[in-house]
PDB file of C-alpha atoms in Angstrom:
ATOM      1  CA  UNK A   1      11.917 -26.118 -11.486  1.00  0.00           C
ATOM      2  CA  UNK A   2      12.307 -23.133  -9.845  1.00  0.00           C
ATOM      3  CA  UNK A   3      10.470 -21.601  -6.997  1.00  0.00           C
ATOM      4  CA  UNK A   4       8.376 -19.557  -9.547  1.00  0.00           C
ATOM      5  CA  UNK A   5       7.073 -22.489 -11.267  1.00  0.00           C
ATOM      6  CA  UNK A   6       6.707 -24.450  -8.564  1.00  0.00           C
ATOM      7  CA  UNK A   7       4.034 -22.115  -7.553  1.00  0.00           C
ATOM      8  CA  UNK A   8       2.568 -21.734 -11.148  1.00  0.00           C
ATOM      9  CA  UNK A   9       2.178 -25.196 -11.338  1.00  0.00           C
ATOM     10  CA  UNK A  10       0.516 -25.129  -7.664  1.00  0.00           C
ATOM     11  CA  UNK A  11      -2.028 -22.332  -8.768  1.00  0.00           C
ATOM     12  CA  UNK A  12      -2.694 -24.039 -12.470  1.00  0.00           C
ATOM     13  CA  UNK A  13      -3.955 -27.261 -10.440  1.00  0.00           C
ATOM     14  CA  UNK A  14      -6.223 -25.747  -7.934  1.00  0.00           C
ATOM     15  CA  UNK A  15      -9.439 -26.912  -9.528  1.00  0.00           C
ATOM     16  CA  UNK A  16     -13.016 -24.731  -9.879  1.00  0.00           C
ATOM     17  CA  UNK A  17     -13.258 -20.934  -9.261  1.00  0.00           C
ATOM     18  CA  UNK A  18     -15.240 -20.415  -5.849  1.00  0.00           C
ATOM     19  CA  UNK A  19     -16.568 -17.086  -6.759  1.00  0.00           C
ATOM     20  CA  UNK A  20     -16.238 -14.173  -9.546  1.00  0.00           C
ATOM     21  CA  UNK A  21     -12.986 -13.006  -8.216  1.00  0.00           C
ATOM     22  CA  UNK A  22     -11.334 -16.644  -8.503  1.00  0.00           C
ATOM     23  CA  UNK A  23     -12.072 -17.140 -11.617  1.00  0.00           C
ATOM     24  CA  UNK A  24     -10.606 -13.343 -12.715  1.00  0.00           C
ATOM     25  CA  UNK A  25      -7.380 -13.709 -10.578  1.00  0.00           C
ATOM     26  CA  UNK A  26      -6.554 -17.209 -12.210  1.00  0.00           C
ATOM     27  CA  UNK A  27      -8.362 -16.468 -15.671  1.00  0.00           C
ATOM     28  CA  UNK A  28     -10.129 -19.749 -15.118  1.00  0.00           C
ATOM     29  CA  UNK A  29     -13.810 -18.614 -16.425  1.00  0.00           C
ATOM     30  CA  UNK A  30     -14.578 -17.222 -19.803  1.00  0.00           C
ATOM     31  CA  UNK A  31     -15.787 -13.913 -17.788  1.00  0.00           C
ATOM     32  CA  UNK A  32     -12.593 -14.135 -15.953  1.00  0.00           C
ATOM     33  CA  UNK A  33     -10.367 -14.045 -19.265  1.00  0.00           C
ATOM     34  CA  UNK A  34     -12.123 -11.354 -20.648  1.00  0.00           C
ATOM     35  CA  UNK A  35     -11.349  -8.929 -17.616  1.00  0.00           C
ATOM     36  CA  UNK A  36      -7.632  -9.853 -17.864  1.00  0.00           C
ATOM     37  CA  UNK A  37      -7.552  -9.318 -21.220  1.00  0.00           C
ATOM     38  CA  UNK A  38     -10.350  -5.919 -21.429  1.00  0.00           C
ATOM     39  CA  UNK A  39      -8.911  -4.046 -18.349  1.00  0.00           C
ATOM     40  CA  UNK A  40      -5.602  -5.437 -17.571  1.00  0.00           C
ATOM     41  CA  UNK A  41      -4.635  -6.268 -20.974  1.00  0.00           C
ATOM     42  CA  UNK A  42      -3.178 -10.000 -19.486  1.00  0.00           C
ATOM     43  CA  UNK A  43      -3.200 -13.068 -20.856  1.00  0.00           C
ATOM     44  CA  UNK A  44      -3.768 -16.266 -18.139  1.00  0.00           C
ATOM     45  CA  UNK A  45      -0.074 -16.886 -18.425  1.00  0.00           C
ATOM     46  CA  UNK A  46       0.814 -13.146 -17.494  1.00  0.00           C
ATOM     47  CA  UNK A  47      -1.927 -13.102 -14.505  1.00  0.00           C
ATOM     48  CA  UNK A  48      -0.198 -16.247 -13.588  1.00  0.00           C
ATOM     49  CA  UNK A  49       3.793 -14.814 -13.965  1.00  0.00           C
ATOM     50  CA  UNK A  50       2.635 -11.965 -11.779  1.00  0.00           C
ATOM     51  CA  UNK A  51       0.878 -13.824  -8.860  1.00  0.00           C
ATOM     52  CA  UNK A  52       4.062 -16.509  -8.699  1.00  0.00           C
ATOM     53  CA  UNK A  53       6.829 -13.917  -8.764  1.00  0.00           C
ATOM     54  CA  UNK A  54       4.317 -12.167  -5.322  1.00  0.00           C
ATOM     55  CA  UNK A  55       5.224 -15.412  -3.358  1.00  0.00           C
ATOM     56  CA  UNK A  56       8.370 -16.734  -4.979  1.00  0.00           C
ATOM     57  CA  UNK A  57      10.996 -14.346  -2.325  1.00  0.00           C
ATOM     58  CA  UNK A  58       9.104 -17.166   0.383  1.00  0.00           C
ATOM     59  CA  UNK A  59      11.656 -19.962   0.557  1.00  0.00           C
ATOM     60  CA  UNK A  60      10.032 -23.561  -0.015  1.00  0.00           C
ATOM     61  CA  UNK A  61      11.433 -24.398   3.803  1.00  0.00           C
ATOM     62  CA  UNK A  62       9.890 -21.434   5.273  1.00  0.00           C
ATOM     63  CA  UNK A  63       9.188 -22.579   8.931  1.00  0.00           C
ATOM     64  CA  UNK A  64       8.514 -18.835  10.486  1.00  0.00           C
ATOM     65  CA  UNK A  65       5.839 -16.789  11.288  1.00  0.00           C
ATOM     66  CA  UNK A  66       3.976 -15.354   8.213  1.00  0.00           C
ATOM     67  CA  UNK A  67       1.341 -12.744   7.996  1.00  0.00           C
ATOM     68  CA  UNK A  68      -1.203 -12.299   4.591  1.00  0.00           C
ATOM     69  CA  UNK A  69      -3.161  -9.480   4.626  1.00  0.00           C
ATOM     70  CA  UNK A  70      -5.613  -9.134   3.596  1.00  0.00           C
ATOM     71  CA  UNK A  71      -6.156 -12.570   2.426  1.00  0.00           C
ATOM     72  CA  UNK A  72      -9.324 -12.340   0.552  1.00  0.00           C
ATOM     73  CA  UNK A  73     -11.177 -15.592  -0.897  1.00  0.00           C
ATOM     74  CA  UNK A  74      -7.323 -17.696  -0.573  1.00  0.00           C
ATOM     75  CA  UNK A  75      -7.284 -18.197  -3.762  1.00  0.00           C
ATOM     76  CA  UNK A  76      -3.654 -17.355  -4.318  1.00  0.00           C
ATOM     77  CA  UNK A  77      -2.525 -18.149  -1.240  1.00  0.00           C
ATOM     78  CA  UNK A  78      -3.687 -21.167  -0.631  1.00  0.00           C
ATOM     79  CA  UNK A  79      -2.053 -23.310  -3.517  1.00  0.00           C
ATOM     80  CA  UNK A  80       1.049 -21.999  -1.692  1.00  0.00           C
ATOM     81  CA  UNK A  81       0.238 -22.267   2.050  1.00  0.00           C
ATOM     82  CA  UNK A  82      -0.717 -26.087   0.993  1.00  0.00           C
ATOM     83  CA  UNK A  83       3.142 -26.097   0.408  1.00  0.00           C
ATOM     84  CA  UNK A  84       4.979 -25.027   3.597  1.00  0.00           C
ATOM     85  CA  UNK A  85       3.645 -27.390   5.918  1.00  0.00           C
ATOM     86  CA  UNK A  86       5.874 -25.882   8.463  1.00  0.00           C
ATOM     87  CA  UNK A  87       4.923 -22.426   8.830  1.00  0.00           C
ATOM     88  CA  UNK A  88       3.066 -20.669  11.600  1.00  0.00           C
ATOM     89  CA  UNK A  89       0.373 -18.555   9.169  1.00  0.00           C
ATOM     90  CA  UNK A  90      -2.271 -16.019   9.806  1.00  0.00           C
ATOM     91  CA  UNK A  91      -4.631 -15.158   8.034  1.00  0.00           C
ATOM     92  CA  UNK A  92      -6.052 -11.470   8.077  1.00  0.00           C
ATOM     93  CA  UNK A  93      -8.894  -9.630   6.587  1.00  0.00           C
ATOM     94  CA  UNK A  94     -11.559  -6.980   6.914  1.00  0.00           C
ATOM     95  CA  UNK A  95     -14.453  -8.912   4.855  1.00  0.00           C
ATOM     96  CA  UNK A  96     -15.752 -11.588   7.049  1.00  0.00           C
ATOM     97  CA  UNK A  97     -17.430 -13.394   3.785  1.00  0.00           C
ATOM     98  CA  UNK A  98     -14.315 -13.044   2.048  1.00  0.00           C
ATOM     99  CA  UNK A  99     -12.890 -14.448   4.808  1.00  0.00           C
ATOM    100  CA  UNK A 100     -14.973 -17.098   5.093  1.00  0.00           C
ATOM    101  CA  UNK A 101     -14.620 -18.517   1.688  1.00  0.00           C
ATOM    102  CA  UNK A 102     -11.073 -19.027   2.317  1.00  0.00           C
ATOM    103  CA  UNK A 103     -11.518 -20.633   5.213  1.00  0.00           C
ATOM    104  CA  UNK A 104     -13.362 -23.399   3.451  1.00  0.00           C
ATOM    105  CA  UNK A 105     -10.780 -23.446   0.953  1.00  0.00           C
ATOM    106  CA  UNK A 106      -7.937 -24.373   3.773  1.00  0.00           C
ATOM    107  CA  UNK A 107     -10.750 -26.737   4.879  1.00  0.00           C
ATOM    108  CA  UNK A 108     -10.766 -28.489   1.611  1.00  0.00           C
ATOM    109  CA  UNK A 109      -6.954 -28.310   0.804  1.00  0.00           C
ATOM    110  CA  UNK A 110      -6.419 -29.679   4.403  1.00  0.00           C
ATOM    111  CA  UNK A 111      -4.078 -26.985   5.406  1.00  0.00           C
ATOM    112  CA  UNK A 112      -3.406 -27.708   9.052  1.00  0.00           C
ATOM    113  CA  UNK A 113      -1.150 -25.553   9.941  1.00  0.00           C
ATOM    114  CA  UNK A 114      -3.853 -21.806   8.928  1.00  0.00           C
ATOM    115  CA  UNK A 115      -5.727 -19.324  11.386  1.00  0.00           C
ATOM    116  CA  UNK A 116      -8.114 -16.659  10.241  1.00  0.00           C
ATOM    117  CA  UNK A 117      -8.652 -13.558  12.203  1.00  0.00           C
ATOM    118  CA  UNK A 118     -10.629 -10.398  11.222  1.00  0.00           C
ATOM    119  CA  UNK A 119      -8.873  -6.960  11.672  1.00  0.00           C
ATOM    120  CA  UNK A 120      -7.804  -3.412   9.558  1.00  0.00           C
ATOM    121  CA  UNK A 121      -4.788  -3.439   8.001  1.00  0.00           C
ATOM    122  CA  UNK A 122      -4.271   0.205   9.297  1.00  0.00           C
ATOM    123  CA  UNK A 123      -4.158  -1.146  13.587  1.00  0.00           C
ATOM    124  CA  UNK A 124      -2.909  -4.822  13.011  1.00  0.00           C
ATOM    125  CA  UNK A 125      -3.469  -6.069  16.557  1.00  0.00           C
ATOM    126  CA  UNK A 126       0.502  -7.392  17.071  1.00  0.00           C
ATOM    127  CA  UNK A 127       2.818  -6.779  18.564  1.00  0.00           C
ATOM    128  CA  UNK A 128       5.975  -5.065  17.436  1.00  0.00           C
ATOM    129  CA  UNK A 129       8.612  -7.579  14.961  1.00  0.00           C
ATOM    130  CA  UNK A 130       5.643 -10.479  15.673  1.00  0.00           C
ATOM    131  CA  UNK A 131       6.244 -11.916  11.888  1.00  0.00           C
ATOM    132  CA  UNK A 132       8.703 -13.357   9.979  1.00  0.00           C
ATOM    133  CA  UNK A 133       7.254 -12.788   6.622  1.00  0.00           C
ATOM    134  CA  UNK A 134       4.050 -10.392   5.152  1.00  0.00           C
ATOM    135  CA  UNK A 135       2.573 -10.989   2.400  1.00  0.00           C
ATOM    136  CA  UNK A 136      -0.165  -8.446   0.903  1.00  0.00           C
ATOM    137  CA  UNK A 137      -1.661  -9.679  -2.494  1.00  0.00           C
ATOM    138  CA  UNK A 138      -3.974  -6.960  -4.570  1.00  0.00           C
ATOM    139  CA  UNK A 139      -4.379  -5.211  -1.039  1.00  0.00           C
ATOM    140  CA  UNK A 140      -2.826  -1.769  -0.818  1.00  0.00           C
ATOM    141  CA  UNK A 141      -4.827  -0.254  -4.237  1.00  0.00           C
ATOM    142  CA  UNK A 142      -8.130  -0.784  -2.051  1.00  0.00           C
ATOM    143  CA  UNK A 143      -6.971   0.416   1.433  1.00  0.00           C
ATOM    144  CA  UNK A 144      -8.332   3.565   2.626  1.00  0.00           C
ATOM    145  CA  UNK A 145      -5.331   4.178   4.559  1.00  0.00           C
ATOM    146  CA  UNK A 146      -2.671   3.294   2.682  1.00  0.00           C
ATOM    147  CA  UNK A 147      -0.371   5.274   4.962  1.00  0.00           C
ATOM    148  CA  UNK A 148      -1.438   3.171   8.262  1.00  0.00           C
ATOM    149  CA  UNK A 149      -1.255   0.071   6.084  1.00  0.00           C
ATOM    150  CA  UNK A 150       2.153   0.589   5.357  1.00  0.00           C
ATOM    151  CA  UNK A 151       3.192   1.402   9.219  1.00  0.00           C
ATOM    152  CA  UNK A 152       1.922  -1.240  10.490  1.00  0.00           C
ATOM    153  CA  UNK A 153       3.146  -3.900   8.375  1.00  0.00           C
ATOM    154  CA  UNK A 154       6.309  -2.806   8.726  1.00  0.00           C
ATOM    155  CA  UNK A 155       6.035  -2.343  12.583  1.00  0.00           C
ATOM    156  CA  UNK A 156       4.912  -5.882  13.203  1.00  0.00           C
ATOM    157  CA  UNK A 157       7.652  -7.545  10.586  1.00  0.00           C
ATOM    158  CA  UNK A 158      10.626  -8.772  12.470  1.00  0.00           C
ATOM    159  CA  UNK A 159      13.957  -7.220  11.489  1.00  0.00           C
ATOM    160  CA  UNK A 160      15.996  -9.274   8.684  1.00  0.00           C
ATOM    161  CA  UNK A 161      11.762 -10.069   7.694  1.00  0.00           C
ATOM    162  CA  UNK A 162      10.457 -10.642   4.190  1.00  0.00           C
ATOM    163  CA  UNK A 163       7.870  -8.351   3.083  1.00  0.00           C
ATOM    164  CA  UNK A 164       6.116  -8.809  -0.349  1.00  0.00           C
ATOM    165  CA  UNK A 165       3.462  -9.038  -2.642  1.00  0.00           C
ATOM    166  CA  UNK A 166       1.528  -6.891  -5.318  1.00  0.00           C
ATOM    167  CA  UNK A 167      -1.036  -4.564  -6.303  1.00  0.00           C
ATOM    168  CA  UNK A 168      -2.232  -2.014  -8.929  1.00  0.00           C
ATOM    169  CA  UNK A 169      -0.214   1.213  -9.757  1.00  0.00           C
ATOM    170  CA  UNK A 170      -1.100   3.695 -12.185  1.00  0.00           C
ATOM    171  CA  UNK A 171       1.137   5.001 -15.565  1.00  0.00           C
ATOM    172  CA  UNK A 172       1.846   2.239 -16.612  1.00  0.00           C
ATOM    173  CA  UNK A 173      -1.127   1.236 -18.652  1.00  0.00           C
ATOM    174  CA  UNK A 174      -3.210   4.087 -19.699  1.00  0.00           C
ATOM    175  CA  UNK A 175      -6.078   1.702 -21.362  1.00  0.00           C
ATOM    176  CA  UNK A 176      -6.062   0.258 -17.476  1.00  0.00           C
ATOM    177  CA  UNK A 177      -5.826   3.342 -15.860  1.00  0.00           C
ATOM    178  CA  UNK A 178      -8.975   4.248 -17.705  1.00  0.00           C
ATOM    179  CA  UNK A 179     -10.429   1.318 -16.635  1.00  0.00           C
ATOM    180  CA  UNK A 180      -9.576   1.422 -13.062  1.00  0.00           C
ATOM    181  CA  UNK A 181     -11.111   5.410 -13.205  1.00  0.00           C
ATOM    182  CA  UNK A 182     -14.470   4.824 -14.648  1.00  0.00           C
ATOM    183  CA  UNK A 183     -15.286   1.114 -13.084  1.00  0.00           C
ATOM    184  CA  UNK A 184     -12.950   0.213 -10.240  1.00  0.00           C
ATOM    185  CA  UNK A 185     -13.035   3.472  -8.465  1.00  0.00           C
ATOM    186  CA  UNK A 186     -16.607   4.452  -9.132  1.00  0.00           C
ATOM    187  CA  UNK A 187     -18.082   0.673  -7.943  1.00  0.00           C
ATOM    188  CA  UNK A 188     -15.470   1.496  -4.451  1.00  0.00           C
ATOM    189  CA  UNK A 189     -13.636  -1.726  -5.065  1.00  0.00           C
ATOM    190  CA  UNK A 190     -10.539   0.449  -5.593  1.00  0.00           C
ATOM    191  CA  UNK A 191      -9.336   3.757  -3.701  1.00  0.00           C
ATOM    192  CA  UNK A 192      -7.196   6.470  -4.402  1.00  0.00           C
ATOM    193  CA  UNK A 193      -4.283   8.102  -4.445  1.00  0.00           C
ATOM    194  CA  UNK A 194      -2.657   5.525  -6.305  1.00  0.00           C
ATOM    195  CA  UNK A 195       1.302   4.521  -6.198  1.00  0.00           C
ATOM    196  CA  UNK A 196       3.330   4.708  -9.434  1.00  0.00           C
ATOM    197  CA  UNK A 197       6.180   2.106 -10.298  1.00  0.00           C
ATOM    198  CA  UNK A 198       8.616   4.394  -9.180  1.00  0.00           C
ATOM    199  CA  UNK A 199       6.866   6.652  -6.102  1.00  0.00           C
ATOM    200  CA  UNK A 200       6.623   2.303  -4.939  1.00  0.00           C
ATOM    201  CA  UNK A 201      10.401   2.129  -5.230  1.00  0.00           C
ATOM    202  CA  UNK A 202      11.184   5.259  -3.853  1.00  0.00           C
ATOM    203  CA  UNK A 203       8.932   4.155  -0.680  1.00  0.00           C
ATOM    204  CA  UNK A 204      10.128   1.020   0.113  1.00  0.00           C
ATOM    205  CA  UNK A 205      13.220   1.823  -0.396  1.00  0.00           C
ATOM    206  CA  UNK A 206      13.501   4.696   2.143  1.00  0.00           C
ATOM    207  CA  UNK A 207      11.595   2.005   4.447  1.00  0.00           C
ATOM    208  CA  UNK A 208      13.875  -1.460   4.144  1.00  0.00           C
ATOM    209  CA  UNK A 209      16.961  -2.109   4.374  1.00  0.00           C
ATOM    210  CA  UNK A 210      16.437  -4.265   0.854  1.00  0.00           C
ATOM    211  CA  UNK A 211      13.924  -3.539  -1.440  1.00  0.00           C
ATOM    212  CA  UNK A 212      12.600  -4.294  -5.663  1.00  0.00           C
ATOM    213  CA  UNK A 213       9.810  -3.383  -7.642  1.00  0.00           C
ATOM    214  CA  UNK A 214       8.941  -5.318 -10.793  1.00  0.00           C
ATOM    215  CA  UNK A 215       5.671  -5.200 -13.219  1.00  0.00           C
ATOM    216  CA  UNK A 216       3.685  -7.076 -15.332  1.00  0.00           C
ATOM    217  CA  UNK A 217       1.736  -4.719 -16.667  1.00  0.00           C
ATOM    218  CA  UNK A 218      -0.316  -1.860 -14.366  1.00  0.00           C
ATOM    219  CA  UNK A 219       0.693  -5.020 -11.235  1.00  0.00           C
ATOM    220  CA  UNK A 220       3.817  -3.755  -9.313  1.00  0.00           C
ATOM    221  CA  UNK A 221       5.343  -7.008  -7.718  1.00  0.00           C
ATOM    222  CA  UNK A 222       7.502  -6.223  -5.061  1.00  0.00           C
ATOM    223  CA  UNK A 223      10.154  -8.138  -2.432  1.00  0.00           C
ATOM    224  CA  UNK A 224      11.726  -6.194   0.234  1.00  0.00           C
ATOM    225  CA  UNK A 225      13.764  -7.006   3.275  1.00  0.00           C
ATOM    226  CA  UNK A 226      13.496  -4.966   6.793  1.00  0.00           C
TER     227      UNK A 226
END
């Protein structure tokens, strides 16, 4: 089994959703599957595909310092962190409520090597080159100050470190773009401006020595090395 399939298998064994958000991310509820289909034009398997792609750059024997920002409810990261017992993991989020759900999930899964901290990705409370890897899942499309987020994640990553994750990009699926404008922006869930696949590739290639961008519909998956 390759790394991506290992991660997808862990997601499928996660169990019940803790929230509407969890069900939507994994397609484990009826409403979640409807959102995937009618907003994102994805099946559950396609959602699992991009989520696993976002983590596959982190090796199964990773034992360095890892930062996840934002952690959200931990629905996408805790199953993977469970498979990284030797890593030193920090999970940061601006929302205390979301982070409390992630903490509950980590406790239920008996993950001992994760600490949680409230903070702002635009002003990370860490020294330069602190982390060996940084993961950001579905965060950049929501961050209000995206320039600061790009700069801060780069600053706290060690030279040679891994930056990986995923988020919404526009112009990859016209239907999804329409739904984002009508619902997600007006509701305050997403904050423009947004990247395209091409602009994201240019941005990351300008900052990192190695950067690849792929996509599943309107979700871009990036993997970089500093």
